XYZ file of C-alpha atoms in Angstrom:
673
model
C 0.000 0.000 0.000
C 2.787 2.412 0.950
C 4.702 1.596 -2.257
C 1.570 2.238 -4.331
C 1.041 5.613 -2.653
C 4.684 6.504 -3.286
C 4.353 5.676 -7.009
C 1.178 7.760 -7.249
C 2.956 10.686 -5.596
C 5.856 10.497 -8.070
C 3.459 10.369 -11.025
C 1.548 13.405 -9.706
C 4.783 15.383 -9.315
C 5.909 14.642 -12.882
C 2.463 15.462 -14.294
C 2.461 18.764 -12.391
C 5.934 19.723 -13.640
C 4.981 18.772 -17.200
C 1.873 20.949 -16.977
C 3.926 23.885 -15.716
C 6.403 23.521 -18.546
C 3.555 23.301 -21.038
C 2.017 26.469 -19.585
C 5.206 28.492 -20.055
C 5.042 31.497 -22.402
C 5.298 30.828 -26.123
C 6.049 33.099 -29.047
C 2.873 34.505 -30.516
C 2.268 35.447 -34.099
C 2.980 39.063 -33.221
C 6.498 38.239 -32.051
C 8.831 38.341 -35.044
C 12.319 37.051 -35.538
C 13.531 40.167 -37.237
C 16.828 41.635 -36.333
C 18.332 38.483 -34.942
C 15.095 37.454 -33.266
C 15.349 40.048 -30.498
C 12.590 42.464 -31.539
C 8.961 42.468 -30.451
C 6.375 43.682 -32.952
C 3.092 45.014 -31.600
C -0.118 44.583 -33.582
C -3.705 45.707 -33.050
C -5.043 42.159 -32.758
C -3.039 41.422 -29.585
C -3.101 43.668 -26.515
C -1.006 41.672 -24.013
C 2.577 40.442 -24.528
C 5.205 38.620 -22.495
C 8.566 40.352 -22.914
C 10.633 37.392 -21.691
C 10.701 35.702 -25.130
C 12.046 38.783 -26.896
C 14.240 40.448 -24.287
C 17.984 40.284 -23.662
C 19.615 40.079 -20.240
C 22.960 41.174 -18.840
C 24.256 40.204 -15.399
C 26.101 42.905 -13.419
C 28.028 40.928 -10.722
C 29.180 44.026 -8.846
C 25.996 46.040 -9.367
C 28.008 49.126 -10.343
C 27.224 49.680 -14.043
C 25.279 52.789 -15.034
C 22.939 53.207 -17.992
C 25.759 54.902 -19.910
C 27.991 51.865 -19.314
C 25.289 49.462 -20.468
C 24.553 51.464 -23.643
C 28.195 51.438 -24.698
C 29.018 49.269 -27.761
C 31.201 46.949 -25.690
C 28.396 46.206 -23.254
C 25.768 45.856 -25.984
C 27.568 42.778 -27.289
C 27.423 41.151 -23.825
C 23.603 40.991 -23.708
C 22.263 37.457 -24.153
C 18.737 36.337 -25.155
C 16.524 35.379 -22.215
C 14.734 32.755 -24.378
C 11.597 32.996 -22.259
C 13.417 32.498 -18.966
C 12.282 34.791 -16.155
C 13.670 33.217 -12.982
C 17.408 33.332 -12.255
C 17.539 32.045 -8.667
C 19.192 33.677 -5.674
C 22.004 36.045 -6.607
C 23.626 39.214 -5.342
C 24.136 40.484 -8.904
C 22.098 43.199 -10.556
C 20.339 42.259 -13.811
C 19.829 44.483 -16.848
C 17.026 43.833 -19.338
C 16.941 45.179 -22.900
C 13.739 45.055 -24.930
C 13.516 46.307 -28.526
C 9.881 47.027 -29.400
C 8.476 47.883 -32.834
C 4.999 49.394 -32.542
C 3.023 48.367 -35.638
C -0.255 48.970 -33.820
C -2.384 52.075 -33.492
C -1.989 52.193 -29.691
C 0.636 54.550 -28.286
C -0.007 54.167 -24.540
C 1.292 50.956 -22.998
C 2.186 49.664 -19.543
C 5.081 47.420 -18.512
C 4.381 45.353 -15.373
C 6.921 43.383 -13.329
C 4.856 40.415 -12.113
C 7.006 40.068 -9.001
C 6.134 42.461 -6.137
C 9.099 41.156 -4.111
C 11.609 43.012 -6.272
C 13.579 45.430 -4.082
C 15.020 47.872 -6.651
C 13.758 48.732 -10.156
C 14.963 51.357 -12.628
C 13.652 51.936 -16.182
C 15.299 53.847 -19.048
C 14.149 56.056 -20.577
C 12.486 57.191 -17.384
C 8.818 56.271 -17.164
C 6.064 57.123 -14.742
C 5.339 54.478 -12.124
C 1.616 53.799 -11.644
C 0.524 52.704 -8.172
C -3.249 53.273 -8.245
C -5.148 49.954 -8.519
C -1.886 48.128 -9.216
C -0.342 45.509 -6.977
C 2.617 44.831 -9.289
C 5.318 47.416 -10.122
C 3.868 49.035 -13.262
C 5.301 51.736 -15.563
C 3.562 53.768 -18.253
C 5.543 53.938 -21.497
C 4.812 55.888 -24.679
C 5.444 53.899 -27.883
C 4.808 55.918 -31.031
C 3.111 53.937 -33.806
C 5.467 52.924 -36.578
C 8.591 53.558 -34.488
C 11.142 51.295 -32.803
C 11.903 51.868 -29.099
C 14.613 50.299 -26.943
C 13.789 50.023 -23.232
C 16.336 49.189 -20.525
C 15.398 48.033 -17.027
C 17.664 47.371 -14.064
C 16.683 44.948 -11.239
C 18.260 44.208 -7.894
C 16.899 42.197 -4.951
C 17.941 40.342 -1.819
C 15.614 37.460 -2.686
C 15.025 35.374 -5.792
C 15.712 37.165 -9.097
C 12.373 36.579 -10.874
C 11.702 38.926 -13.832
C 8.357 38.077 -15.453
C 7.666 41.157 -17.612
C 4.336 41.899 -19.234
C 3.457 44.574 -21.792
C -0.222 45.546 -22.080
C -2.077 48.233 -24.003
C -3.893 50.687 -21.755
C -6.980 50.404 -23.950
C -7.324 46.743 -22.915
C -6.435 47.384 -19.314
C -9.998 47.400 -17.995
C -10.755 43.802 -18.984
C -7.412 42.594 -17.655
C -7.752 44.410 -14.323
C -11.380 43.294 -13.975
C -10.447 39.609 -14.170
C -7.367 40.081 -12.025
C -9.161 41.989 -9.268
C -12.067 39.524 -9.318
C -9.693 36.626 -8.797
C -7.770 38.521 -6.107
C -10.961 39.560 -4.308
C -12.263 35.989 -4.160
C -8.902 34.601 -3.068
C -8.249 37.233 -0.401
C -11.849 36.969 0.819
C -11.376 33.243 1.384
C -8.154 33.976 3.289
C -9.947 36.521 5.478
C -12.794 34.094 6.243
C -10.304 31.377 7.200
C -8.372 33.748 9.480
C -11.547 34.912 11.234
C -12.779 31.324 11.575
C -9.528 30.211 13.221
C -9.621 33.096 15.694
C -13.246 32.257 16.549
C -12.225 28.629 17.145
C -9.539 29.745 19.565
C -11.833 32.154 21.407
C -14.415 29.376 21.731
C -12.064 26.611 22.899
C -9.369 28.650 24.679
C -7.012 25.899 23.536
C -3.422 27.007 23.068
C -2.996 24.756 20.022
C -5.825 26.604 18.247
C -4.157 29.939 19.055
C -0.881 28.790 17.488
C -2.691 27.530 14.407
C -4.580 30.823 14.087
C -1.250 32.704 14.246
C 0.192 30.234 11.732
C -2.668 30.932 9.315
C -2.415 34.701 9.818
C 1.371 34.702 9.239
C 1.132 32.673 6.034
C -1.811 34.730 4.791
C 0.236 37.904 5.253
C 3.126 36.230 3.408
C 0.758 35.309 0.550
C -0.612 38.854 0.426
C 2.950 40.205 0.251
C 3.710 37.669 -2.512
C 0.711 39.008 -4.442
C 1.631 42.634 -3.764
C -1.444 43.625 -1.736
C 0.293 44.562 1.505
C 3.313 46.478 0.252
C 1.786 49.874 1.035
C 1.062 48.761 4.617
C 4.793 48.661 5.211
C 5.723 51.511 2.893
C 7.370 49.010 0.554
C 6.505 50.357 -2.870
C 9.396 49.402 -5.194
C 11.907 52.236 -5.158
C 13.163 53.498 -8.469
C 16.881 53.824 -8.808
C 19.952 51.644 -8.500
C 22.109 50.592 -5.621
C 21.257 48.516 -2.561
C 23.670 50.219 -0.174
C 21.029 52.379 1.465
C 18.367 49.660 1.439
C 17.738 47.927 4.746
C 15.588 45.008 5.794
C 12.433 47.024 6.482
C 12.489 48.472 2.959
C 12.783 45.013 1.376
C 9.554 43.270 0.250
C 11.422 39.979 -0.090
C 12.720 40.355 3.481
C 9.238 40.888 4.918
C 7.949 37.936 2.918
C 10.670 35.647 4.291
C 10.153 36.865 7.855
C 6.418 36.121 7.865
C 7.097 32.788 6.162
C 9.547 31.717 8.895
C 7.244 33.148 11.565
C 4.425 31.021 10.164
C 6.678 27.956 10.218
C 7.394 28.612 13.920
C 3.727 28.926 14.843
C 2.994 25.797 12.813
C 5.626 23.910 14.785
C 4.191 25.153 18.092
C 0.760 24.045 16.898
C 2.085 20.559 16.100
C 3.792 20.282 19.496
C 0.644 21.253 21.417
C -1.745 19.169 19.303
C 0.277 16.046 18.463
C 2.394 15.746 21.622
C 5.293 14.244 19.571
C 7.273 13.383 22.703
C 4.657 10.701 23.415
C 5.206 9.020 20.044
C 8.714 9.587 18.725
C 11.891 10.897 20.313
C 13.168 12.027 16.900
C 9.972 14.007 16.255
C 10.288 15.665 19.637
C 13.896 16.717 18.941
C 12.963 18.067 15.486
C 10.208 20.220 16.989
C 12.499 21.430 19.767
C 15.181 22.418 17.243
C 12.715 24.293 15.011
C 11.240 26.091 18.022
C 14.735 27.413 18.724
C 15.925 28.239 15.190
C 12.742 29.907 13.879
C 12.580 32.736 16.458
C 16.359 33.194 16.267
C 16.128 33.649 12.496
C 13.243 36.127 12.837
C 15.273 38.159 15.332
C 18.427 38.110 13.187
C 16.744 38.957 9.856
C 16.638 42.761 10.354
C 20.410 42.683 10.898
C 21.689 39.913 8.586
C 19.208 39.807 5.706
C 20.992 42.473 3.599
C 24.175 40.324 3.740
C 23.043 37.331 1.682
C 20.769 35.618 4.208
C 17.971 35.026 1.686
C 19.656 32.006 0.074
C 20.113 30.353 3.482
C 16.485 31.092 4.350
C 15.367 29.413 1.123
C 16.984 26.138 2.173
C 15.814 26.515 5.766
C 12.183 27.094 4.742
C 11.940 23.972 2.627
C 14.156 21.711 4.736
C 12.104 22.647 7.817
C 8.926 21.949 5.825
C 10.083 18.421 4.991
C 11.154 17.917 8.613
C 7.628 18.819 9.732
C 6.278 16.298 7.205
C 8.618 13.745 8.770
C 7.221 14.586 12.220
C 3.665 13.996 10.967
C 4.592 10.698 9.331
C 6.511 9.407 12.373
C 3.672 10.269 14.753
C 1.112 8.734 12.386
C 3.137 5.515 12.117
C 3.372 5.370 15.926
C -0.417 5.482 16.236
C -1.417 9.169 16.339
C -4.750 9.468 14.524
C -4.541 13.267 14.556
C -1.151 13.115 12.803
C -2.635 10.730 10.240
C -5.498 13.103 9.413
C -3.114 16.082 9.318
C -0.852 14.257 6.857
C -3.749 13.675 4.417
C -3.771 17.295 3.117
C -0.212 18.252 3.999
C 1.733 15.654 1.986
C -0.091 16.235 -1.354
C 0.096 20.015 -0.933
C 3.844 19.850 -0.335
C 4.519 17.516 -3.272
C 2.208 19.135 -5.824
C 2.187 22.813 -4.801
C 5.113 23.734 -2.566
C 7.888 21.844 -4.396
C 7.132 23.520 -7.770
C 7.180 26.928 -6.085
C 10.613 26.145 -4.641
C 11.867 25.116 -8.081
C 10.444 28.351 -9.513
C 12.205 30.532 -6.955
C 15.474 28.706 -7.555
C 15.202 29.263 -11.307
C 14.533 25.643 -12.312
C 10.945 26.124 -13.553
C 9.512 28.809 -15.853
C 7.465 31.632 -14.379
C 3.847 31.399 -15.503
C 0.383 31.635 -13.999
C 0.433 27.998 -12.868
C 3.862 27.998 -11.227
C 3.224 31.408 -9.698
C -0.146 30.515 -8.148
C -0.265 26.754 -7.593
C 1.206 27.102 -4.095
C -1.515 29.595 -3.194
C -4.259 27.239 -4.346
C -2.605 24.427 -2.395
C -2.437 26.545 0.751
C -6.129 27.448 0.408
C -7.035 23.766 0.087
C -4.858 22.912 3.066
C -6.403 25.666 5.204
C -9.956 24.629 4.285
C -9.266 20.978 5.095
C -7.594 21.952 8.370
C -10.528 24.191 9.280
C -12.917 21.258 8.803
C -10.613 18.922 10.741
C -10.170 21.320 13.654
C -13.897 21.944 13.751
C -14.457 18.177 13.946
C -11.897 17.928 16.751
C -13.648 20.764 18.567
C -16.983 18.921 18.300
C -15.345 15.771 19.597
C -13.911 17.712 22.539
C -17.317 19.271 23.192
C -18.988 15.847 23.281
C -16.354 14.585 25.683
C -16.898 17.635 27.875
C -20.646 17.029 27.909
C -20.137 13.373 28.868
C -17.672 14.360 31.571
C -20.043 17.050 32.826
C -22.897 14.580 33.102
C -20.693 12.156 35.026
C -19.589 15.028 37.255
C -23.204 15.979 37.983
C -23.952 12.401 39.057
C -20.821 12.298 41.218
C -21.591 15.656 42.828
C -25.140 14.556 43.585
C -23.785 11.464 45.318
C -21.248 13.563 47.211
C -23.967 16.019 48.221
C -26.083 13.253 49.733
C -23.055 11.846 51.528
C -22.070 15.317 52.719
C -25.537 16.033 54.092
C -25.438 12.790 56.043
C -21.984 13.599 57.349
C -23.052 17.130 58.323
C -25.939 15.709 60.307
C -23.609 13.287 62.065
C -21.077 16.022 62.794
C -23.836 18.336 64.033
C -24.999 15.705 66.491
C -21.403 15.088 67.548
C -20.872 18.824 68.073
C -24.014 19.037 70.188
C -22.738 16.238 72.417
C -19.306 17.845 72.632
C -20.916 21.178 73.502
C -22.879 19.568 76.333
C -19.699 17.984 77.669
C -17.875 21.313 77.371
C -20.600 23.120 79.334
C -20.485 20.446 82.009
C -16.691 20.636 82.137
C -16.724 24.434 82.418
C -19.338 24.314 85.188
C -17.261 21.711 87.017
C -14.117 23.816 86.847
C -15.971 26.931 87.937
C -17.413 25.169 90.969
C -14.060 23.629 91.756
C -12.267 26.975 91.632
C -14.920 28.580 93.834
C -14.554 25.794 96.359
C -10.797 25.968 96.302
C -10.869 29.755 96.704
C -13.171 29.441 99.721
C -11.249 26.565 101.264
C -7.854 28.218 100.760
C -8.974 31.546 102.236
C -10.083 30.007 105.577
C -6.867 28.066 106.328
C -4.788 31.063 105.366
C -6.789 33.290 107.753
C -6.261 30.829 110.580
C -2.546 30.560 109.808
C -2.292 34.350 109.717
C -3.916 34.659 113.191
C -1.646 31.989 114.649
C 1.455 33.605 113.217
C 0.406 36.969 114.681
C -0.096 35.354 118.097
C 3.364 33.801 117.981
C 4.813 37.071 116.773
C 3.222 38.917 119.764
C 4.790 36.345 122.125
C 1.579 35.827 124.068
C 1.959 33.749 127.213
C 0.524 30.290 126.676
C 0.747 27.040 128.446
C 2.861 24.437 126.659
C -0.180 22.297 125.751
C -1.867 25.365 124.179
C 1.221 26.096 122.113
C 1.315 22.467 120.923
C -2.352 22.616 119.971
C -1.810 25.895 118.070
C 1.138 24.459 116.166
C -0.799 21.310 115.282
C -3.640 23.469 113.968
C -1.232 25.543 111.920
C 0.313 22.370 110.493
C -3.149 21.012 109.569
C -4.094 24.235 107.833
C -0.840 24.211 105.881
C -1.587 20.630 104.824
C -5.032 21.778 103.713
C -3.399 24.420 101.531
C -1.066 21.763 100.089
C -4.062 19.585 99.304
C -5.750 22.472 97.536
C -2.592 23.059 95.525
C -2.624 19.371 94.610
C -6.190 19.835 93.439
C -5.038 22.666 91.159
C -2.330 20.408 89.737
C -4.925 17.703 89.213
C -7.023 20.248 87.314
C -4.058 21.003 85.055
C -3.470 17.302 84.495
C -7.153 16.907 83.612
C -6.785 19.624 80.925
C -3.793 17.842 79.414
C -5.498 14.457 79.302
C -8.529 16.145 77.783
C -6.351 17.448 74.958
C -4.850 13.975 74.556
C -8.302 12.471 74.329
C -9.247 15.002 71.637
C -6.241 14.068 69.467
C -7.328 12.302 66.273
C -5.979 11.214 62.922
C -5.958 14.194 60.526
C -5.074 14.356 56.801
C -2.563 17.144 57.336
C -2.164 18.364 53.726
C -5.930 18.899 53.352
C -6.231 20.452 56.813
C -3.294 22.774 56.136
C -4.735 23.948 52.795
C -7.914 25.069 54.576
C -6.038 26.523 57.556
C -3.494 28.286 55.287
C -6.201 30.262 53.517
C -7.632 31.455 56.850
C -4.196 32.426 58.184
C -3.338 34.212 54.934
C -6.543 36.229 55.241
C -5.652 37.209 58.816
C -2.180 38.310 57.707
C -3.554 40.387 54.845
C -6.089 41.957 57.222
C -3.220 42.940 59.514
C -1.654 44.960 56.684
C 1.061 42.472 55.726
C 1.514 40.473 52.543
C 1.307 36.690 52.759
C 3.062 34.087 50.609
C 1.518 30.638 51.068
C 3.737 27.824 49.766
C 2.295 24.321 50.075
C 4.426 21.587 48.529
C 2.328 18.850 46.869
C 2.244 15.803 49.135
C 1.511 13.279 46.414
C -0.569 11.136 48.808
C -2.528 11.807 51.999
C -0.273 12.625 54.985
C -1.825 11.433 58.264
C -0.877 13.091 61.578
C -2.344 12.267 64.992
C -2.940 15.612 66.651
C -5.371 17.931 68.368
C -6.319 20.333 65.539
C -7.253 23.079 67.992
C -3.880 22.869 69.740
C -1.899 22.985 66.483
C -4.067 25.862 65.363
C -3.040 27.666 68.595
C 0.607 27.016 67.709
C 0.160 28.477 64.214
C -1.821 31.425 65.579
C 0.910 32.218 68.125
C 3.632 32.070 65.465
C 1.610 34.192 63.023
C 0.739 36.720 65.758
C 4.410 36.975 66.700
C 5.431 37.450 63.025
C 2.786 40.140 62.424
C 3.839 41.997 65.563
C 7.476 42.337 64.464
C 6.942 42.718 60.693
C 6.474 46.333 59.569
C 3.309 47.207 57.592
C 3.670 46.142 53.981
C 6.188 43.439 54.887
C 5.933 39.823 53.792
C 5.144 36.766 55.900
C 5.764 33.386 54.288
C 4.084 30.142 55.351
C 5.823 27.103 53.865
C 4.716 23.499 54.371
C 6.884 20.562 53.308
C 6.862 16.825 53.889
C 10.302 15.391 54.710
C 10.630 11.713 55.590
C 8.154 10.572 58.327
C 7.300 14.144 59.351
C 5.556 17.343 58.347
C 7.421 20.645 58.575
C 5.760 24.056 58.895
C 7.837 27.233 58.549
C 6.675 30.790 59.346
C 9.112 33.400 58.012
C 8.893 37.180 58.384
C 10.797 40.234 57.192
C 11.069 41.875 60.607
C 14.160 43.300 62.327
C 15.385 39.844 63.349
C 16.639 38.506 66.680
C 20.183 38.617 68.021
C 21.868 35.259 68.826
C 21.938 35.875 72.614
C 18.184 36.569 72.696
C 17.380 33.701 70.335
C 18.578 31.153 72.915
C 15.894 32.231 75.436
C 13.030 32.954 73.060
C 10.997 29.897 74.132
C 11.384 30.422 77.887
C 8.163 31.105 79.834
C 7.560 34.805 80.662
C 10.529 35.874 78.481
C 9.459 38.528 75.988
C 12.658 40.249 74.914
C 13.917 43.746 75.536
C 11.285 46.480 75.314
C 8.401 44.094 74.540
C 5.016 44.609 76.185
C 3.820 41.004 75.786
C 3.563 38.436 78.540
C 6.129 36.123 76.978
C 3.819 33.079 77.136
C 2.940 32.702 73.426
C 6.087 30.947 72.191
C 6.401 28.960 75.429
C 2.838 27.685 75.056
C 3.547 26.828 71.399
C 6.631 24.867 72.456
C 4.646 22.938 75.086
C 1.870 22.048 72.653
C 4.233 20.895 69.899
C 6.254 18.760 72.295
C 3.047 17.195 73.665
C 2.427 15.939 70.107
C 5.904 14.413 69.905
C 7.262 17.139 67.663
C 9.990 19.762 67.852
C 10.083 23.528 67.448
C 12.923 25.927 66.700
C 13.882 29.327 65.326
C 16.517 30.858 63.048
C 17.224 34.555 62.797
C 19.784 37.296 62.484
C 19.736 41.013 63.115
C 18.263 42.775 60.089
C 17.496 39.468 58.328
C 14.020 38.613 59.614
C 13.059 35.550 61.642
C 12.196 31.989 60.717
C 10.182 29.799 63.137
C 9.481 26.170 62.325
C 8.056 23.063 63.924
C 7.707 19.425 62.937
C 5.094 16.780 63.738
C 5.514 13.024 63.285
C 3.586 11.297 60.499
C 1.514 8.214 61.320
C 2.594 5.383 59.058
C 0.111 2.827 57.764
C 1.424 -0.001 59.945
C 1.194 2.211 63.100
C -2.505 2.973 62.801
């Protein structure tokens, strides 16, 4: 099958080339062989002539000859017949054209058109008026008196391909010629505009980056085609400049340079489109490397063109444009062979267009095919066909994506409905659990209140008795020995009562700690921290500081056994401390990472920092630093709570460098649950 397709492709190429050769200009009956075969006779029956069959050419390698030099007898003998040839490839030489015209018609007003709008410099002798209104090719009005012979010289110079298709047309027949030409151009450019708008609408609808790159690819190549046809030259101020010499001509005054730049720019966007749509790295390493290389070279060439194009870069760009095109065809074929259906469908229009349309255009620009309507326009027709096919294909892909989105959306609705029912049930369970916890909390608070009232009452009485006894001993009142013993025993009993009450207070503290231990549960820390981080960030922003929340992806659920309220107190203390010492407008960073068997939380500020001697005592109870108005309990409480959970807490700082507080909590492994 592949061999059969290859044979068909070769046959199509040869048939196309044969058709182009057959369509090349031929000598009409009005073109005589008089005077050595180098004169063109004009008759009334024919209004349009191709000058390439009857003109002579002279190559000026240095580009320094003037019209006086060319008209000298020595130079006249160096002219050679063009023999219908109009394309001379890429050259830095200037070319002179000599046309001897005998006007045997009744028309005296004629126009000479250069059917190549990419020509950079044109001069005509004797001087003729250049017509730019309603013309998209360089056109000159010449006066040929009936019955007289006129010799016309033209000088051409360009950075790009030296293509010189010259046409002579009577102004009396100009209306019919322009009517057909403008009709064809209007239809063609209208199709281009519709395709460009359609691609932009596709991108705006899908918001897919691949569609954006393809839209830019289409726009770039459409601009290149419009430049090739001469419709955009006035947009850039690129009307062909009369006169000789390329010394003062730069890139931005070169139509061929702008054409090449948009062509390479289009190739770059096309490569980006292929990378985002085909994902070649998933199919072929070679395809991936080709796309990577083109995505580097294309923008580099576009950047370097304004500087290097006037120094012979056009010939290199010719080879780059067509070698890169065949490399992109190779990428499509490799991905299609590896199983990419999208690459297969993309290759259906691309390969025939390249073989039948693009290759002949390359041969034309390199001077290997004659310049005629078919060779000049076949690439444009191929590009239109390619764009239309691609528009249909991308629209089909968009519909396929839309159907997938609808199916996914329906599945999501079903899943969300199930989650909603489950969530409602869980909310009811949690509400009931919270009610029970609230009842227990009220009972616990009432118990502690009663206990503290009792302790306060019971401590006050023994202390009053002890105070009276101490005053009696201090006054040295006379007492019998047995009374003194009784007083001392009473004092000792009251002191023991106070000790018992103190033990009760310690028992109350121990009860609080065990309560916190009982409330410890298994928590998915990465999910809990995402929710808590947003709340803390909001508090920081409300305090007039900026917050940077950095949560490293955990990959899987990280389970930590902890009391969420206690760890929240730790975070709140650290955040409060950071806000207090960070000036307004400063930045506070919360970073969460997951080293081996632990979670690590870091709170970093941009405050004045802490000196090393103060940093050693920062976690001591009631230590608040020099000049601070706080109680000094916040960091000490945070240290106690973290250590109760089996973790560790620390700080790093330096004067003028901000402070960095961190703590770690152990992760519960699966086999420890």
